[in-house]
PDB file of C-alpha atoms in Angstrom:
ATOM      1  CA  UNK J  14      20.849 112.494 136.720  1.00  0.00           C
ATOM      2  CA  UNK J  15      19.408 110.128 134.115  1.00  0.00           C
ATOM      3  CA  UNK J  16      22.108 108.509 132.006  1.00  0.00           C
ATOM      4  CA  UNK J  17      21.650 107.407 128.414  1.00  0.00           C
ATOM      5  CA  UNK J  18      24.158 105.557 126.268  1.00  0.00           C
ATOM      6  CA  UNK J  19      24.288 105.672 122.495  1.00  0.00           C
ATOM      7  CA  UNK J  20      26.633 103.404 120.550  1.00  0.00           C
ATOM      8  CA  UNK J  21      27.928 104.424 117.130  1.00  0.00           C
ATOM      9  CA  UNK J  22      29.863 102.378 114.568  1.00  0.00           C
ATOM     10  CA  UNK J  23      33.521 102.868 113.714  1.00  0.00           C
ATOM     11  CA  UNK J  24      36.013 100.863 111.679  1.00  0.00           C
ATOM     12  CA  UNK J  25      39.675 101.149 112.671  1.00  0.00           C
ATOM     13  CA  UNK J  26      40.878  99.703 109.374  1.00  0.00           C
ATOM     14  CA  UNK J  27      38.360  99.371 106.519  1.00  0.00           C
ATOM     15  CA  UNK J  28      41.175  97.784 104.469  1.00  0.00           C
ATOM     16  CA  UNK J  29      41.295  94.713 106.694  1.00  0.00           C
ATOM     17  CA  UNK J  30      40.849  91.532 104.667  1.00  0.00           C
ATOM     18  CA  UNK J  31      37.124  90.857 104.200  1.00  0.00           C
ATOM     19  CA  UNK J  32      37.454  87.489 105.909  1.00  0.00           C
ATOM     20  CA  UNK J  33      39.407  88.922 108.828  1.00  0.00           C
ATOM     21  CA  UNK J  34      43.070  88.459 109.717  1.00  0.00           C
ATOM     22  CA  UNK J  35      44.891  86.521 112.415  1.00  0.00           C
ATOM     23  CA  UNK J  36      45.508  88.809 115.397  1.00  0.00           C
ATOM     24  CA  UNK J  37      49.279  88.505 115.790  1.00  0.00           C
ATOM     25  CA  UNK J  38      50.005  88.590 112.057  1.00  0.00           C
ATOM     26  CA  UNK J  39      47.870  91.689 111.566  1.00  0.00           C
ATOM     27  CA  UNK J  40      49.455  93.596 114.443  1.00  0.00           C
ATOM     28  CA  UNK J  41      52.970  92.736 113.314  1.00  0.00           C
ATOM     29  CA  UNK J  42      52.207  93.789 109.756  1.00  0.00           C
ATOM     30  CA  UNK J  43      50.600  97.084 110.652  1.00  0.00           C
ATOM     31  CA  UNK J  44      52.317  98.245 113.852  1.00  0.00           C
ATOM     32  CA  UNK J  45      55.229  95.875 114.363  1.00  0.00           C
ATOM     33  CA  UNK J  46      53.677  94.355 117.499  1.00  0.00           C
ATOM     34  CA  UNK J  47      50.537  94.415 119.616  1.00  0.00           C
ATOM     35  CA  UNK J  48      52.143  96.699 122.198  1.00  0.00           C
ATOM     36  CA  UNK J  49      49.413  99.285 121.731  1.00  0.00           C
ATOM     37  CA  UNK J  50      46.910  96.850 123.323  1.00  0.00           C
ATOM     38  CA  UNK J  51      48.766  96.575 126.658  1.00  0.00           C
ATOM     39  CA  UNK J  52      47.079  99.618 128.243  1.00  0.00           C
ATOM     40  CA  UNK J  53      43.719  98.511 126.880  1.00  0.00           C
ATOM     41  CA  UNK J  54      44.123  95.059 128.410  1.00  0.00           C
ATOM     42  CA  UNK J  55      45.339  96.474 131.729  1.00  0.00           C
ATOM     43  CA  UNK J  56      42.350  98.798 132.077  1.00  0.00           C
ATOM     44  CA  UNK J  57      39.985  96.067 130.909  1.00  0.00           C
ATOM     45  CA  UNK J  58      41.060  93.544 133.536  1.00  0.00           C
ATOM     46  CA  UNK J  59      39.987  95.947 136.251  1.00  0.00           C
ATOM     47  CA  UNK J  60      36.394  95.868 135.033  1.00  0.00           C
ATOM     48  CA  UNK J  61      36.147  92.221 133.980  1.00  0.00           C
ATOM     49  CA  UNK J  62      37.176  92.583 130.325  1.00  0.00           C
ATOM     50  CA  UNK J  63      40.100  90.182 130.234  1.00  0.00           C
ATOM     51  CA  UNK J  64      40.732  89.971 126.473  1.00  0.00           C
ATOM     52  CA  UNK J  65      41.555  86.349 127.254  1.00  0.00           C
ATOM     53  CA  UNK J  66      41.186  84.877 123.779  1.00  0.00           C
ATOM     54  CA  UNK J  67      41.651  87.635 121.177  1.00  0.00           C
ATOM     55  CA  UNK J  68      42.595  85.621 118.079  1.00  0.00           C
ATOM     56  CA  UNK J  69      41.233  87.661 115.185  1.00  0.00           C
ATOM     57  CA  UNK J  70      41.369  91.139 113.730  1.00  0.00           C
ATOM     58  CA  UNK J  71      38.006  91.090 111.956  1.00  0.00           C
ATOM     59  CA  UNK J  72      36.610  93.192 109.172  1.00  0.00           C
ATOM     60  CA  UNK J  73      33.696  94.578 111.176  1.00  0.00           C
ATOM     61  CA  UNK J  74      31.269  95.798 108.517  1.00  0.00           C
ATOM     62  CA  UNK J  75      29.076  92.690 108.860  1.00  0.00           C
ATOM     63  CA  UNK J  76      29.097  92.961 112.671  1.00  0.00           C
ATOM     64  CA  UNK J  77      27.970  96.591 112.547  1.00  0.00           C
ATOM     65  CA  UNK J  78      25.194  95.581 110.180  1.00  0.00           C
ATOM     66  CA  UNK J  79      24.069  92.848 112.558  1.00  0.00           C
ATOM     67  CA  UNK J  80      23.553  95.560 115.179  1.00  0.00           C
ATOM     68  CA  UNK J  81      21.511  97.555 112.651  1.00  0.00           C
ATOM     69  CA  UNK J  82      19.376  94.475 111.959  1.00  0.00           C
ATOM     70  CA  UNK J  83      18.385  94.149 115.610  1.00  0.00           C
ATOM     71  CA  UNK J  84      17.770  97.883 115.971  1.00  0.00           C
ATOM     72  CA  UNK J  85      15.506  97.905 112.908  1.00  0.00           C
ATOM     73  CA  UNK J  86      13.748  94.737 114.000  1.00  0.00           C
ATOM     74  CA  UNK J  87      12.950  96.321 117.351  1.00  0.00           C
ATOM     75  CA  UNK J  88      11.762  99.563 115.775  1.00  0.00           C
ATOM     76  CA  UNK J  89      14.857 101.638 116.487  1.00  0.00           C
ATOM     77  CA  UNK J  90      16.284 103.739 113.663  1.00  0.00           C
ATOM     78  CA  UNK J  91      19.466 105.763 113.189  1.00  0.00           C
ATOM     79  CA  UNK J  92      19.471 108.426 115.915  1.00  0.00           C
ATOM     80  CA  UNK J  93      16.441 107.341 117.899  1.00  0.00           C
ATOM     81  CA  UNK J  94      16.818 107.882 121.664  1.00  0.00           C
ATOM     82  CA  UNK J  95      14.344 105.154 122.539  1.00  0.00           C
ATOM     83  CA  UNK J  96      15.350 103.236 125.689  1.00  0.00           C
ATOM     84  CA  UNK J  97      14.563  99.929 124.011  1.00  0.00           C
ATOM     85  CA  UNK J  98      16.996 100.783 121.262  1.00  0.00           C
ATOM     86  CA  UNK J  99      19.744 101.587 123.719  1.00  0.00           C
ATOM     87  CA  UNK J 100      19.114  98.271 125.407  1.00  0.00           C
ATOM     88  CA  UNK J 101      19.270  96.106 122.292  1.00  0.00           C
ATOM     89  CA  UNK J 102      22.285  98.001 120.944  1.00  0.00           C
ATOM     90  CA  UNK J 103      24.170  97.515 124.198  1.00  0.00           C
ATOM     91  CA  UNK J 104      23.253  93.830 124.259  1.00  0.00           C
ATOM     92  CA  UNK J 105      24.467  93.403 120.684  1.00  0.00           C
ATOM     93  CA  UNK J 106      27.788  95.081 121.364  1.00  0.00           C
ATOM     94  CA  UNK J 107      28.353  93.171 124.578  1.00  0.00           C
ATOM     95  CA  UNK J 108      27.684  89.912 122.727  1.00  0.00           C
ATOM     96  CA  UNK J 109      30.110  90.903 119.962  1.00  0.00           C
ATOM     97  CA  UNK J 110      32.819  91.865 122.459  1.00  0.00           C
ATOM     98  CA  UNK J 111      32.402  88.573 124.308  1.00  0.00           C
ATOM     99  CA  UNK J 112      32.622  86.548 121.111  1.00  0.00           C
ATOM    100  CA  UNK J 113      35.658  88.406 119.745  1.00  0.00           C
ATOM    101  CA  UNK J 114      37.803  89.081 122.806  1.00  0.00           C
ATOM    102  CA  UNK J 115      36.943  86.240 125.180  1.00  0.00           C
ATOM    103  CA  UNK J 116      35.939  83.384 122.862  1.00  0.00           C
ATOM    104  CA  UNK J 117      38.266  83.882 119.913  1.00  0.00           C
ATOM    105  CA  UNK J 118      35.488  84.157 117.323  1.00  0.00           C
ATOM    106  CA  UNK J 119      35.953  85.722 113.873  1.00  0.00           C
ATOM    107  CA  UNK J 120      33.270  88.393 113.527  1.00  0.00           C
ATOM    108  CA  UNK J 121      33.946  88.781 109.808  1.00  0.00           C
ATOM    109  CA  UNK J 122      32.145  85.492 109.249  1.00  0.00           C
ATOM    110  CA  UNK J 123      28.395  85.536 108.650  1.00  0.00           C
ATOM    111  CA  UNK J 124      27.873  82.062 110.116  1.00  0.00           C
ATOM    112  CA  UNK J 125      29.632  83.169 113.301  1.00  0.00           C
ATOM    113  CA  UNK J 126      27.482  86.297 113.586  1.00  0.00           C
ATOM    114  CA  UNK J 127      24.263  84.371 112.991  1.00  0.00           C
ATOM    115  CA  UNK J 128      24.908  81.231 115.026  1.00  0.00           C
ATOM    116  CA  UNK J 129      27.454  82.132 117.714  1.00  0.00           C
ATOM    117  CA  UNK J 130      26.224  85.663 118.403  1.00  0.00           C
ATOM    118  CA  UNK J 131      22.655  86.301 117.243  1.00  0.00           C
ATOM    119  CA  UNK J 132      21.233  82.888 118.123  1.00  0.00           C
ATOM    120  CA  UNK J 133      23.457  81.829 121.027  1.00  0.00           C
ATOM    121  CA  UNK J 134      23.758  85.167 122.817  1.00  0.00           C
ATOM    122  CA  UNK J 135      20.846  87.324 121.644  1.00  0.00           C
ATOM    123  CA  UNK J 136      18.138  84.683 121.390  1.00  0.00           C
ATOM    124  CA  UNK J 137      17.365  85.083 117.689  1.00  0.00           C
ATOM    125  CA  UNK J 138      14.717  82.531 116.766  1.00  0.00           C
ATOM    126  CA  UNK J 139      15.288  79.896 114.113  1.00  0.00           C
ATOM    127  CA  UNK J 140      12.564  81.568 112.046  1.00  0.00           C
ATOM    128  CA  UNK J 141      14.665  84.735 111.774  1.00  0.00           C
ATOM    129  CA  UNK J 142      18.099  83.277 111.068  1.00  0.00           C
ATOM    130  CA  UNK J 143      17.630  83.172 107.301  1.00  0.00           C
ATOM    131  CA  UNK J 144      16.353  86.758 107.351  1.00  0.00           C
ATOM    132  CA  UNK J 145      19.484  87.933 109.186  1.00  0.00           C
ATOM    133  CA  UNK J 146      21.744  85.866 106.964  1.00  0.00           C
ATOM    134  CA  UNK J 147      20.241  87.405 103.835  1.00  0.00           C
ATOM    135  CA  UNK J 148      20.426  90.883 105.398  1.00  0.00           C
ATOM    136  CA  UNK J 149      24.165  90.445 105.950  1.00  0.00           C
ATOM    137  CA  UNK J 150      24.869  88.778 102.623  1.00  0.00           C
ATOM    138  CA  UNK J 151      23.205  91.664 100.789  1.00  0.00           C
ATOM    139  CA  UNK J 152      24.898  94.349 102.931  1.00  0.00           C
ATOM    140  CA  UNK J 153      21.526  95.953 103.522  1.00  0.00           C
ATOM    141  CA  UNK J 154      22.809  98.370 106.198  1.00  0.00           C
ATOM    142  CA  UNK J 155      26.261  99.087 104.757  1.00  0.00           C
ATOM    143  CA  UNK J 156      25.307 102.574 103.571  1.00  0.00           C
ATOM    144  CA  UNK J 157      23.902 103.458 107.001  1.00  0.00           C
ATOM    145  CA  UNK J 158      27.057 102.258 108.777  1.00  0.00           C
ATOM    146  CA  UNK J 159      29.316 104.210 106.405  1.00  0.00           C
ATOM    147  CA  UNK J 160      27.177 107.340 106.795  1.00  0.00           C
ATOM    148  CA  UNK J 161      27.294 107.242 110.607  1.00  0.00           C
ATOM    149  CA  UNK J 162      31.067 106.709 110.597  1.00  0.00           C
ATOM    150  CA  UNK J 163      31.575 109.637 108.212  1.00  0.00           C
ATOM    151  CA  UNK J 164      29.369 111.899 110.340  1.00  0.00           C
ATOM    152  CA  UNK J 165      31.338 111.078 113.496  1.00  0.00           C
ATOM    153  CA  UNK J 166      34.665 111.646 111.781  1.00  0.00           C
ATOM    154  CA  UNK J 167      33.528 114.998 110.439  1.00  0.00           C
ATOM    155  CA  UNK J 168      31.838 116.252 113.611  1.00  0.00           C
ATOM    156  CA  UNK J 169      34.265 115.015 116.267  1.00  0.00           C
ATOM    157  CA  UNK J 170      37.472 114.278 114.309  1.00  0.00           C
ATOM    158  CA  UNK J 171      37.415 110.690 115.521  1.00  0.00           C
ATOM    159  CA  UNK J 172      40.394 108.702 114.280  1.00  0.00           C
ATOM    160  CA  UNK J 173      40.363 105.744 116.651  1.00  0.00           C
ATOM    161  CA  UNK J 174      38.380 103.842 119.256  1.00  0.00           C
ATOM    162  CA  UNK J 175      37.356 103.654 121.980  1.00  0.00           C
ATOM    163  CA  UNK J 176      36.205 107.259 121.755  1.00  0.00           C
ATOM    164  CA  UNK J 177      33.784 108.759 124.244  1.00  0.00           C
ATOM    165  CA  UNK J 178      31.551 111.820 123.958  1.00  0.00           C
ATOM    166  CA  UNK J 179      29.910 112.792 127.237  1.00  0.00           C
ATOM    167  CA  UNK J 180      27.542 115.690 127.708  1.00  0.00           C
ATOM    168  CA  UNK J 181      24.609 116.915 129.753  1.00  0.00           C
ATOM    169  CA  UNK J 182      21.194 118.013 128.571  1.00  0.00           C
ATOM    170  CA  UNK J 183      18.485 119.576 130.722  1.00  0.00           C
ATOM    171  CA  UNK J 184      15.270 117.877 129.516  1.00  0.00           C
ATOM    172  CA  UNK J 185      13.094 120.721 130.796  1.00  0.00           C
ATOM    173  CA  UNK J 186      15.016 123.687 129.418  1.00  0.00           C
ATOM    174  CA  UNK J 187      16.655 121.918 126.457  1.00  0.00           C
ATOM    175  CA  UNK J 188      20.006 123.241 127.642  1.00  0.00           C
ATOM    176  CA  UNK J 189      22.998 121.232 126.522  1.00  0.00           C
ATOM    177  CA  UNK J 190      26.542 121.365 127.866  1.00  0.00           C
ATOM    178  CA  UNK J 191      29.688 121.429 125.765  1.00  0.00           C
ATOM    179  CA  UNK J 192      30.492 117.720 125.456  1.00  0.00           C
ATOM    180  CA  UNK J 193      33.677 116.099 126.652  1.00  0.00           C
ATOM    181  CA  UNK J 194      35.388 114.116 123.906  1.00  0.00           C
ATOM    182  CA  UNK J 195      38.308 111.815 124.644  1.00  0.00           C
ATOM    183  CA  UNK J 196      39.840 108.636 123.276  1.00  0.00           C
ATOM    184  CA  UNK J 197      41.458 105.551 124.701  1.00  0.00           C
ATOM    185  CA  UNK J 198      40.570 103.119 127.465  1.00  0.00           C
ATOM    186  CA  UNK J 199      39.892 104.999 130.699  1.00  0.00           C
ATOM    187  CA  UNK J 200      39.544 104.048 134.336  1.00  0.00           C
ATOM    188  CA  UNK J 201      36.143 104.197 136.091  1.00  0.00           C
ATOM    189  CA  UNK J 202      37.521 107.085 138.165  1.00  0.00           C
ATOM    190  CA  UNK J 203      37.967 109.173 135.000  1.00  0.00           C
ATOM    191  CA  UNK J 204      34.314 108.754 134.084  1.00  0.00           C
ATOM    192  CA  UNK J 205      33.153 109.443 137.628  1.00  0.00           C
ATOM    193  CA  UNK J 206      35.099 112.706 137.691  1.00  0.00           C
ATOM    194  CA  UNK J 207      33.515 113.826 134.405  1.00  0.00           C
ATOM    195  CA  UNK J 208      30.044 112.848 135.654  1.00  0.00           C
ATOM    196  CA  UNK J 209      30.637 114.890 138.818  1.00  0.00           C
ATOM    197  CA  UNK J 210      31.694 117.947 136.823  1.00  0.00           C
ATOM    198  CA  UNK J 211      28.654 117.658 134.573  1.00  0.00           C
ATOM    199  CA  UNK J 212      26.363 117.222 137.564  1.00  0.00           C
ATOM    200  CA  UNK J 213      27.817 120.293 139.269  1.00  0.00           C
ATOM    201  CA  UNK J 214      27.408 122.300 136.083  1.00  0.00           C
ATOM    202  CA  UNK J 215      23.793 121.186 135.788  1.00  0.00           C
ATOM    203  CA  UNK J 216      23.081 122.461 139.294  1.00  0.00           C
ATOM    204  CA  UNK J 217      24.529 125.939 138.640  1.00  0.00           C
TER     205      UNK J 217
END
């Protein structure tokens, strides 16, 4: 079974301050505490995601647009299934997660996205830094990000992340299974069980 991963944008709270908010203060203001993260952290530690230095609750519109910049630069557009696009999108998101959760970076900040993520982690050349900076300052991909979020909310009723949609498609017969949709951090065993069920269904 060939596996493909597609990442899609989502914003938990579009009303977050544009410059981001301090992690503890935000959680206390909105939920009373950060208790909702305990399961997320517990599941993450088992797979190497320690959330060791989560200092900020960022406004993520600029970060999503940075991902769009790299996808467009590498010739990958909205719903393209190109393997190269999957690769660069995954690399972008992994770099963002590392910066936010393990290094305490504020992803609302353009300088952080350009210097600490795009250059330091994704190898963006010095010749392209001004292009990315201008792209983010002008919100060139904001409409695309908002459109993809709206489509996901309408189609799958997504109201929080992480949210996973897993399905099977037979490339020869164009048959497609009914996708599994579920939210929240999950153990590897949960995914393996779903993969097994999909594989068994594909063989029927």
